[in-house]
Short mmCIF file of C-alpha atoms in Angstrom, two decimals:
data_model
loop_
_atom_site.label_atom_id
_atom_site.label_comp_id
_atom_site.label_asym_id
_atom_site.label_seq_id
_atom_site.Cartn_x
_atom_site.Cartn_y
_atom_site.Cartn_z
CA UNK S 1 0.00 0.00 0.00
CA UNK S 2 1.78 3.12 -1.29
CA UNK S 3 0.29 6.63 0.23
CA UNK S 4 1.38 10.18 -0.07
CA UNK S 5 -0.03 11.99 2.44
CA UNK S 6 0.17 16.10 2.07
CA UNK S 7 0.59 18.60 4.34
CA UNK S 8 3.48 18.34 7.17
CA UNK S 9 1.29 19.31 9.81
CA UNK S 10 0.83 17.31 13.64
CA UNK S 11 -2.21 15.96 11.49
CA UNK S 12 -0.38 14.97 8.46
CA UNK S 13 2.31 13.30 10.39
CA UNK S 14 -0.11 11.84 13.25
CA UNK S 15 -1.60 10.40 9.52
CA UNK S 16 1.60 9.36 7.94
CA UNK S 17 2.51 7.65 11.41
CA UNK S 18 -0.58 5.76 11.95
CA UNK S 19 -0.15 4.61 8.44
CA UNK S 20 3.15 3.39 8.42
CA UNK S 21 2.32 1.27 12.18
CA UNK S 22 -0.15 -0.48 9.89
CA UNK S 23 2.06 -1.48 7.54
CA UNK S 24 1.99 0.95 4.84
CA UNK S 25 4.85 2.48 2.26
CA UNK S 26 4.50 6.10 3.10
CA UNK S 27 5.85 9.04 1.68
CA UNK S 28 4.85 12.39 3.51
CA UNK S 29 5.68 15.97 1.73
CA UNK S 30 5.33 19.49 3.39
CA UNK S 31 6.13 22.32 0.34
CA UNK S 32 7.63 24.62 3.66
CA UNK S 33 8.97 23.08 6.85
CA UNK S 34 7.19 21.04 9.24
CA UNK S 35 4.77 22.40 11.72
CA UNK S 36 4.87 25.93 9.46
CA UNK S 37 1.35 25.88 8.59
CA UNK S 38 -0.94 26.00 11.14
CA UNK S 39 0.55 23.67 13.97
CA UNK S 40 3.42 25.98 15.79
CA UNK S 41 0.78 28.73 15.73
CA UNK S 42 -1.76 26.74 17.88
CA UNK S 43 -1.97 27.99 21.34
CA UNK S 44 -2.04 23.74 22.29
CA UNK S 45 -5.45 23.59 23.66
CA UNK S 46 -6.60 20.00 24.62
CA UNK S 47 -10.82 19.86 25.52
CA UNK S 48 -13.56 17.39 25.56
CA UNK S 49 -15.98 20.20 26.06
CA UNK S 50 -17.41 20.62 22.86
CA UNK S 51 -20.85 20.84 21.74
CA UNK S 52 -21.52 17.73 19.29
CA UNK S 53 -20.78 14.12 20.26
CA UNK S 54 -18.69 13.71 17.34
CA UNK S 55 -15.83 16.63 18.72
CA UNK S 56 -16.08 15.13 22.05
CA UNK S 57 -16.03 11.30 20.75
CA UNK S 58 -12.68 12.90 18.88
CA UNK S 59 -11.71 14.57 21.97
CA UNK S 60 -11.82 11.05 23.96
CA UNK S 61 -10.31 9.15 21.37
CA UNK S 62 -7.34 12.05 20.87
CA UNK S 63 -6.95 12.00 24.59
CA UNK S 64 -6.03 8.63 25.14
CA UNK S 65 -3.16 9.37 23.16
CA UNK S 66 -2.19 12.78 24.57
CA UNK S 67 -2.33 11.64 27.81
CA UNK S 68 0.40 8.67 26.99
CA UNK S 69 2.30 10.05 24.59
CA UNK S 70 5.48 10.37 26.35
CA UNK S 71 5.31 6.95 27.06
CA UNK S 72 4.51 5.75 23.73
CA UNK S 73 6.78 7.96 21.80
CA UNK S 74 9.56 8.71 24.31
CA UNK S 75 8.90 12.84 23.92
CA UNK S 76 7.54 15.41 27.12
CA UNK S 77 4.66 17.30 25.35
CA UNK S 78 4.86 19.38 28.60
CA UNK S 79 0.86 18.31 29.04
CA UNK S 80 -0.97 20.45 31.59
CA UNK S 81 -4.25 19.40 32.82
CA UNK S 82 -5.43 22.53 34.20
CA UNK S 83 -8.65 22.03 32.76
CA UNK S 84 -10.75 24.45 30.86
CA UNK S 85 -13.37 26.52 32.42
CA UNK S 86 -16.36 28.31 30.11
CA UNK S 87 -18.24 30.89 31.28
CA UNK S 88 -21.82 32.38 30.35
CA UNK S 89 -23.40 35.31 30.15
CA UNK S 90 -26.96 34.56 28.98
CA UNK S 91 -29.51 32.02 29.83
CA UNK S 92 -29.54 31.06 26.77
CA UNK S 93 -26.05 29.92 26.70
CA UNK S 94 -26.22 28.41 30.25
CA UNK S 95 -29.26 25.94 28.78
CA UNK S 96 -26.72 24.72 26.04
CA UNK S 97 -23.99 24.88 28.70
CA UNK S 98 -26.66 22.09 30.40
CA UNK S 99 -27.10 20.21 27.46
CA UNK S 100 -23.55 20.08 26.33
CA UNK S 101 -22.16 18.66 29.90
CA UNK S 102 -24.83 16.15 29.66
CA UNK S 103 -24.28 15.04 26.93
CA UNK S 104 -20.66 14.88 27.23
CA UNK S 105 -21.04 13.03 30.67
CA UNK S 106 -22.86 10.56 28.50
CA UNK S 107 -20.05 9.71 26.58
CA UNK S 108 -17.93 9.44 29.69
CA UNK S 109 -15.95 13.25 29.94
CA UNK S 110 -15.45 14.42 33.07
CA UNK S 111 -17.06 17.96 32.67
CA UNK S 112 -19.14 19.33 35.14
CA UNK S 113 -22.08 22.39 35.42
CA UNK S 114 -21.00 25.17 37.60
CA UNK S 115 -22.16 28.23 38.98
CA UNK S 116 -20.20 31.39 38.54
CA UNK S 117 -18.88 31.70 42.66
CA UNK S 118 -17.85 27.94 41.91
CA UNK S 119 -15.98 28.99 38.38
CA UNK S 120 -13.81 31.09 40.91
CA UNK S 121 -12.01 28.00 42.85
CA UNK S 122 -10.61 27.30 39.63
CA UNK S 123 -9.94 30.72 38.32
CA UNK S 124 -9.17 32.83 41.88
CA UNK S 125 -9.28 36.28 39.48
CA UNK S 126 -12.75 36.26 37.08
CA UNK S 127 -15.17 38.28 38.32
CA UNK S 128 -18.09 36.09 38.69
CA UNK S 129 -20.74 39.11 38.35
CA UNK S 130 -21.13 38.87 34.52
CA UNK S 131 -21.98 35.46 34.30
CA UNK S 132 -24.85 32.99 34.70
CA UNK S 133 -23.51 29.57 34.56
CA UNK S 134 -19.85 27.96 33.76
CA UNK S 135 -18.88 24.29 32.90
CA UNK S 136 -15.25 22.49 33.54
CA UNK S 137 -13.31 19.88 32.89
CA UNK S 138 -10.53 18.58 34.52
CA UNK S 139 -8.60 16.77 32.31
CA UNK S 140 -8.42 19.27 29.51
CA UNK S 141 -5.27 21.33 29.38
CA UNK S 142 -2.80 22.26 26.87
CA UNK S 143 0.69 20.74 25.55
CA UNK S 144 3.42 22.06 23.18
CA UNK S 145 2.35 21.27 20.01
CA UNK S 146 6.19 21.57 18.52
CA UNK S 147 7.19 18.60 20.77
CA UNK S 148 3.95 17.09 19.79
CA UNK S 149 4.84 17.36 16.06
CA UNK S 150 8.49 16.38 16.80
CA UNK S 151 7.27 13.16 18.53
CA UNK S 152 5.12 12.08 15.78
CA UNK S 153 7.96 13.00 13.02
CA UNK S 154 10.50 11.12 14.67
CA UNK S 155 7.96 8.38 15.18
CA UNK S 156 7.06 8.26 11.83
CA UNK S 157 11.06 8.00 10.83
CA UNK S 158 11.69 5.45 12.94
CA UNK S 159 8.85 3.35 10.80
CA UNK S 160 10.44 4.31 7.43
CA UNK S 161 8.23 6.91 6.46
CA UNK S 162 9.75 9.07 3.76
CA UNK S 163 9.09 12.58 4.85
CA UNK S 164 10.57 15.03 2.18
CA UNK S 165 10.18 19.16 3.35
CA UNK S 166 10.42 21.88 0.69
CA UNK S 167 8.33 19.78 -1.36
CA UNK S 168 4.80 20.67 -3.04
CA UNK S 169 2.39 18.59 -4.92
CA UNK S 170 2.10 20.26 -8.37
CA UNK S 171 -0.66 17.79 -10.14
CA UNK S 172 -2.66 15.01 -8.92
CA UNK S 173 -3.54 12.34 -11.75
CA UNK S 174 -6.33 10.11 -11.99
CA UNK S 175 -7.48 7.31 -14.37
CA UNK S 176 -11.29 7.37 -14.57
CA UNK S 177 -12.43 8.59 -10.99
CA UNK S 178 -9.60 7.25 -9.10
CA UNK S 179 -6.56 9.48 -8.26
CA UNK S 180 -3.37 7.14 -8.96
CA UNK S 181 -0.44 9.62 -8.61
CA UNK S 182 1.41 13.05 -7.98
CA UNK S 183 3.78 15.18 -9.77
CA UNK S 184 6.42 16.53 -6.78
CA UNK S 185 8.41 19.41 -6.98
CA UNK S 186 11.27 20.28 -4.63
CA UNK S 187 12.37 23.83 -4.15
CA UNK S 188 15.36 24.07 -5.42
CA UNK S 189 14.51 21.09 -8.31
CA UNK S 190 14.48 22.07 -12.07
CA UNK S 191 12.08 19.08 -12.99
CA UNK S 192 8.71 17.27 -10.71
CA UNK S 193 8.99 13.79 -10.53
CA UNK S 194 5.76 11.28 -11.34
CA UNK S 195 5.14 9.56 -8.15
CA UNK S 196 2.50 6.82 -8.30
CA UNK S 197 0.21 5.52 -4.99
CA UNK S 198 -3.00 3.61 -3.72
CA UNK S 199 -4.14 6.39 -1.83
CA UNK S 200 -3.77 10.53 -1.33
CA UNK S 201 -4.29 11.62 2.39
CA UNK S 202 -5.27 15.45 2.07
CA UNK S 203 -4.30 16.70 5.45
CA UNK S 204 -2.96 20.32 4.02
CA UNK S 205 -4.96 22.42 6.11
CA UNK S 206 -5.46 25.77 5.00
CA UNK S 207 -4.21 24.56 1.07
CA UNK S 208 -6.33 21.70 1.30
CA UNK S 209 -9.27 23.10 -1.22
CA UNK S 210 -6.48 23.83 -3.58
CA UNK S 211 -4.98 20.14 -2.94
CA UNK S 212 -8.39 18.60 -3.82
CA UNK S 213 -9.14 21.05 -6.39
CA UNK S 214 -6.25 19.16 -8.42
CA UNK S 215 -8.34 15.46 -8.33
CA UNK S 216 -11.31 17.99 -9.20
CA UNK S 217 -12.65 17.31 -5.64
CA UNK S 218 -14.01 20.91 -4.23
CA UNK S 219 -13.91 21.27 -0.78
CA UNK S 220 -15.98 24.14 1.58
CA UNK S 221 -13.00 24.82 3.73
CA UNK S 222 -11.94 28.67 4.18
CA UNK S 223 -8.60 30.13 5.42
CA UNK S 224 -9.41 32.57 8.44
CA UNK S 225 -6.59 34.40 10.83
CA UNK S 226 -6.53 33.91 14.19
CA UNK S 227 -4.36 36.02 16.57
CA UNK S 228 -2.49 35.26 19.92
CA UNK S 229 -1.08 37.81 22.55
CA UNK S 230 1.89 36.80 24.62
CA UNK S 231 1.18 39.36 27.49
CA UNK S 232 2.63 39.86 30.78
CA UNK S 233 -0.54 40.53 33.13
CA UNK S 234 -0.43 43.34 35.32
CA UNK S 235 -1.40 40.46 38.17
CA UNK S 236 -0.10 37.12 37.30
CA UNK S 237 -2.43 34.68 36.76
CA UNK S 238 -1.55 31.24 38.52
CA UNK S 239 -0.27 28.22 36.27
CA UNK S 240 -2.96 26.30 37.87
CA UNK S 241 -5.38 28.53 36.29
CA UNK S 242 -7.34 26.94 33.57
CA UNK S 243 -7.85 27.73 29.87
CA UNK S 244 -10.80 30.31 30.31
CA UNK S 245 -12.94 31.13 27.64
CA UNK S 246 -15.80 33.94 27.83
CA UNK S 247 -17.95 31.97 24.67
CA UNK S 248 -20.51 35.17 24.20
CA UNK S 249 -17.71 37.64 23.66
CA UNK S 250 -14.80 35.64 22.06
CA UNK S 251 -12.34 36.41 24.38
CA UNK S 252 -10.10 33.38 25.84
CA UNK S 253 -7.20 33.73 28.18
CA UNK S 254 -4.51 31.21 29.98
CA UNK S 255 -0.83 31.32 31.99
CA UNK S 256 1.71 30.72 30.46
CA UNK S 257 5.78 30.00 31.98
CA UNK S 258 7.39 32.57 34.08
CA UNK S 259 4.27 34.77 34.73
CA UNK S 260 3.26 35.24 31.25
CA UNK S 261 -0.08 34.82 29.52
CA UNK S 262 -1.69 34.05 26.57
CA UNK S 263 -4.69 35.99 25.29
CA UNK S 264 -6.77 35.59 22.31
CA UNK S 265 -10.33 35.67 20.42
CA UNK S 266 -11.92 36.57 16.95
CA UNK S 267 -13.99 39.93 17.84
CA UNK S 268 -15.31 41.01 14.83
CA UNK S 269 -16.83 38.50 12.77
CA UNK S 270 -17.67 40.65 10.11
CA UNK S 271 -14.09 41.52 9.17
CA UNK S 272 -13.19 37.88 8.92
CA UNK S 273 -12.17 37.75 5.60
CA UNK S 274 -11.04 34.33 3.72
CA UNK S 275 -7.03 34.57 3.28
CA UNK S 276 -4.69 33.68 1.11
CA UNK S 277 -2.48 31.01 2.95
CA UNK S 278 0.45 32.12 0.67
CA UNK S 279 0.47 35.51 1.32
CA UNK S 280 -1.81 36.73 4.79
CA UNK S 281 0.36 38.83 7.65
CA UNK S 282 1.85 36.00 10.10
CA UNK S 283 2.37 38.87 12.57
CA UNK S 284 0.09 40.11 15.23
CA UNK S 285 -1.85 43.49 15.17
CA UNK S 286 -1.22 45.99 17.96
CA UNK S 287 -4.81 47.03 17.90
CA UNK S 288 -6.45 43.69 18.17
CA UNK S 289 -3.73 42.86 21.15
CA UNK S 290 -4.91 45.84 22.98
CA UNK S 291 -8.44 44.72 22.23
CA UNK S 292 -7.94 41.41 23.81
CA UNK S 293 -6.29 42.38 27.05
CA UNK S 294 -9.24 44.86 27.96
CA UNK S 295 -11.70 42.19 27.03
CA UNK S 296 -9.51 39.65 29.00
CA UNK S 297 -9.58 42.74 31.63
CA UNK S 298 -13.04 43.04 31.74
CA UNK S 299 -14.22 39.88 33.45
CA UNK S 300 -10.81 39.08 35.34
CA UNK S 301 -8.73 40.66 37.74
CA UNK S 302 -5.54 39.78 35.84
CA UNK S 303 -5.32 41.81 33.01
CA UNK S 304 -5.35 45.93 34.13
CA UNK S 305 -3.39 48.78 33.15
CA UNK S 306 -0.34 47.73 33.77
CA UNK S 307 -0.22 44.73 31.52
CA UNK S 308 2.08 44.67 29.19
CA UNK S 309 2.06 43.30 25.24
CA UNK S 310 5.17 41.60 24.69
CA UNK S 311 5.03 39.39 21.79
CA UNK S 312 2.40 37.38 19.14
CA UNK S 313 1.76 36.19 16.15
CA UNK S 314 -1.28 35.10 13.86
CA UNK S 315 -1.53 31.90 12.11
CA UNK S 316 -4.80 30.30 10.05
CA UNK S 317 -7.48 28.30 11.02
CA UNK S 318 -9.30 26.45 8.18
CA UNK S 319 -12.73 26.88 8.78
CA UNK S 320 -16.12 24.87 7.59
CA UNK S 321 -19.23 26.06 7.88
CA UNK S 322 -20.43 23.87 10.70
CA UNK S 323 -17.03 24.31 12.55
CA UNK S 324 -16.66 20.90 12.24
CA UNK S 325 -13.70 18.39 9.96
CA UNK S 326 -14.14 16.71 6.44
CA UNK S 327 -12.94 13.74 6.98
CA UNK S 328 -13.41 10.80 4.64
CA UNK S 329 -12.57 9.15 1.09
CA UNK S 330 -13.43 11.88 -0.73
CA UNK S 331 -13.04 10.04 -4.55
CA UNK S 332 -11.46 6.90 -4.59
CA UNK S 333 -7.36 7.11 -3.88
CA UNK S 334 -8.11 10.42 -2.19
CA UNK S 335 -8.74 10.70 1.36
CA UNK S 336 -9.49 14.27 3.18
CA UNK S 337 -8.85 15.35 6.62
CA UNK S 338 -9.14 19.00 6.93
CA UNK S 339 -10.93 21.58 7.74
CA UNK S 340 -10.91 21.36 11.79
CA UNK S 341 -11.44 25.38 12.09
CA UNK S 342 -8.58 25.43 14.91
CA UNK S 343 -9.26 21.89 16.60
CA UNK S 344 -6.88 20.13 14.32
CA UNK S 345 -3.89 19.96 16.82
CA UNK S 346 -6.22 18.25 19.83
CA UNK S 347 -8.20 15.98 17.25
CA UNK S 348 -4.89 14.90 15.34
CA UNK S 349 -4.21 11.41 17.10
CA UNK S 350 -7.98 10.59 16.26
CA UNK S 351 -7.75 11.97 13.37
CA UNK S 352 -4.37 9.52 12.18
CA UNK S 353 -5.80 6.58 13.19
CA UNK S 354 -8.78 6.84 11.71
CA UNK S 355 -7.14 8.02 8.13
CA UNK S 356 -5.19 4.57 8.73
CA UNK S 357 -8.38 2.64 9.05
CA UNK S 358 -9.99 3.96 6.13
CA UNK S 359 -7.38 3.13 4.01
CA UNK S 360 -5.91 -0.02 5.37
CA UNK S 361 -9.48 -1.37 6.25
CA UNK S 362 -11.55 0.72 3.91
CA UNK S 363 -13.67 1.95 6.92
CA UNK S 364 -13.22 2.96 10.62
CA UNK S 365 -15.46 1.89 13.71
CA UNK S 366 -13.06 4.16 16.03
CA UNK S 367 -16.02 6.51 15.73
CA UNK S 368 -18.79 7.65 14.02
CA UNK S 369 -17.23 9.51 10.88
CA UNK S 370 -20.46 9.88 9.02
CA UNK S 371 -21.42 13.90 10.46
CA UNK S 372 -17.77 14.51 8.74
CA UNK S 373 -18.66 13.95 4.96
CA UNK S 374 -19.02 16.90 3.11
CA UNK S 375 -22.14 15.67 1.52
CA UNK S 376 -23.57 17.21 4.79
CA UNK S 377 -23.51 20.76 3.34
CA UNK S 378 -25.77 19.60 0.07
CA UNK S 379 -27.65 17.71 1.81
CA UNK S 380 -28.56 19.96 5.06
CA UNK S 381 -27.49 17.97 7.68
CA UNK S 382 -24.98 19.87 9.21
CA UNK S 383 -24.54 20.26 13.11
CA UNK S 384 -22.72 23.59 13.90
CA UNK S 385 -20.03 23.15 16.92
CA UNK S 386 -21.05 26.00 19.08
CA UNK S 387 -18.30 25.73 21.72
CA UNK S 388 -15.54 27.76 19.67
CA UNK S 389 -13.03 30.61 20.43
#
């Protein structure tokens, strides 16, 4: 079984990885460096609190790998389980805070209802005042996803996988409706070379609708920047503080090392224009920073006057309409896994294994992938993931 999976990503190489442990020939090409895309610009979230039972079955599934993966793969993600803590300001959201921990209780998370003087013994600094209701978890937390993506690459090495940076997928061919091969081009290469394959894993991220546009495949997926503050608060907030996210307003804060913090959030949905993934601004506006530290400052006692901006960056998430993967055999010898509109570091371990499955075993019964297809947007039977900063 010869596959070429595309895109050099913690989800591409979680792919290639899960792949090769199954006894596949697999060649894995990134046209920049690893991680460049979208990975090092996560901010390493790990939650099972989502809204649909498919994010938290991927959550669950993801988990049991985060939570071993030094012992599996010999690398310290520097995994935190300070648990993530949402907070509400309507009734509105509070019912669907209900409904969400019930659900995800169901399927065996550990998140629990709170109210807002409770959401304080995890987070000694939010003002409770604003808020209604607030659910947490935990055994969510965050990691590094660098070391994560290091672990898998090495992994994946180790298993003969053939990963080759600086290399982009100029043409996919088909014969009839199957896709059968690649033309690769290196950098610094005058020529491509033809290389043939069983399968195509699309796990490019934000340049995966122009990866399946090549087999003729067109996929809904839209390249969106997303901004992170590095920000030293004016009182530091505790490493045992959880990832805190204010859903209503967007804004999400958490510690980071040596007294420093991360802030984020997407504030103005209106100016969220698609990007070009070859050419957006990887650097972080001044404005928006300030933005996010009074927001951050508005509900919590961390982030006054005195804070200070130190650092950031912006990166892309690729985004679907229902905020949720594609994930599936898309046409035959092409497989897509994008799409996870900033979940894609969490859900990668899921993700791999399941790519694996559905092209070793031609299906998967890890979960339920069917709410993933992206016949769900023609057909109207999308389920939007509610639970997103």
């Amino acid at each position: 079984m010869d596959t070429l999976v595309v895109g050099g990503g913690v989800v591409g190489l979680a792919a290639a990885y899960s792949l090769a442990d199954r006894g596949a020939n697999v060649t894995l090409v990134e046209k920049g460096s690893l991680g460049a895309g979208s990975t090092t610009r996560s901010a390493g979230g790990i939650r099972s609190q989502f809204s649909t039972r498919v994010n938290v079955e991927l959550s669950l599934a993801s988990k049991a790998v985060w939570n071993t993966f030094e012992e599996r793969f010999g690398v310290d993600i520097g995994l935190r389980k300070n648990g993530y803590l949402f907070v509400a300001r309507s009734e509105e959201t509070a019912a669907q805070f209900r409904e969400n921990v019930a659900m995800q209780r169901e399927l065996g998370a550990e998140s629990e209802l709170l109210a807002p003087a409770e959401a304080t013994e995890h987070c000694p600094g939010l003002n409770p005042d604003p808020f209604v209701a607030a659910t947490y978890n935990p055994t969510d937390g965050i990691a590094d996803p660098n070391l994560a993506l290091q672990g898998y690459a090495e992994a994946a090495r180790e298993l003969g996988v053939d990963i080759r940076t600086k290399t982009a997928v100029t043409t996919l061919h088909r014969e009839g409706d199957r896709v059968v091969g690649a033309e690769l081009r290196a950098v610094d290469a005058e020529g491509s070379e033809r290389h043939a394959v069983d399968c195509v894993v699309n796990s490019a991220g934000a340049w995966a609708p122009t990866v399946a546009a090549m087999a003729g495949v067109d996929l809904p997926i839209s390249p969106r920047r997303r901004q992170i503050a590095v920000v030293e608060p004016s009182s530091p907030v505790p490493e045992s503080v959880p990832l805190t996210i204010d859903l209503e307003t967007g804004s999400y804060f958490r510690p980071e090392r040596e007294g420093l913090a991360l802030v984020g959030g997407q504030f103005d949905e209106i100016a969220d224009p698609d990007q070009d993934p070859d050419a957006y601004d990887e650097g972080m506006d001044i404005e928006w920073a300030a933005q996010a530290v009074e927001n951050a400052g508005a509900y919590t006692e961390y982030f006054g006057l005195d804070t200070r901006i130190k650092r950031g960056w912006a990166g892309l998430y690729a985004v679907t309409l229902d905020r949720h993967p594609i994930v599936e055999e898309s046409i035959p010898g092409l497989v897509t896994v994008a799409g996870f509109s900033g979940h894609g570091f969490q859900h990668a371990p899921a993700s791999g294994q399941i790519v694996a499955d559905l092209i070793v075993d031609g299906g998967t019964d890890l979960i339920d992938i069917s709410p993933l297809s992206r016949d769900r947007f023609e057909n109207g039977e999308t389920i939007s993931e509610q639970s997103v900063a």
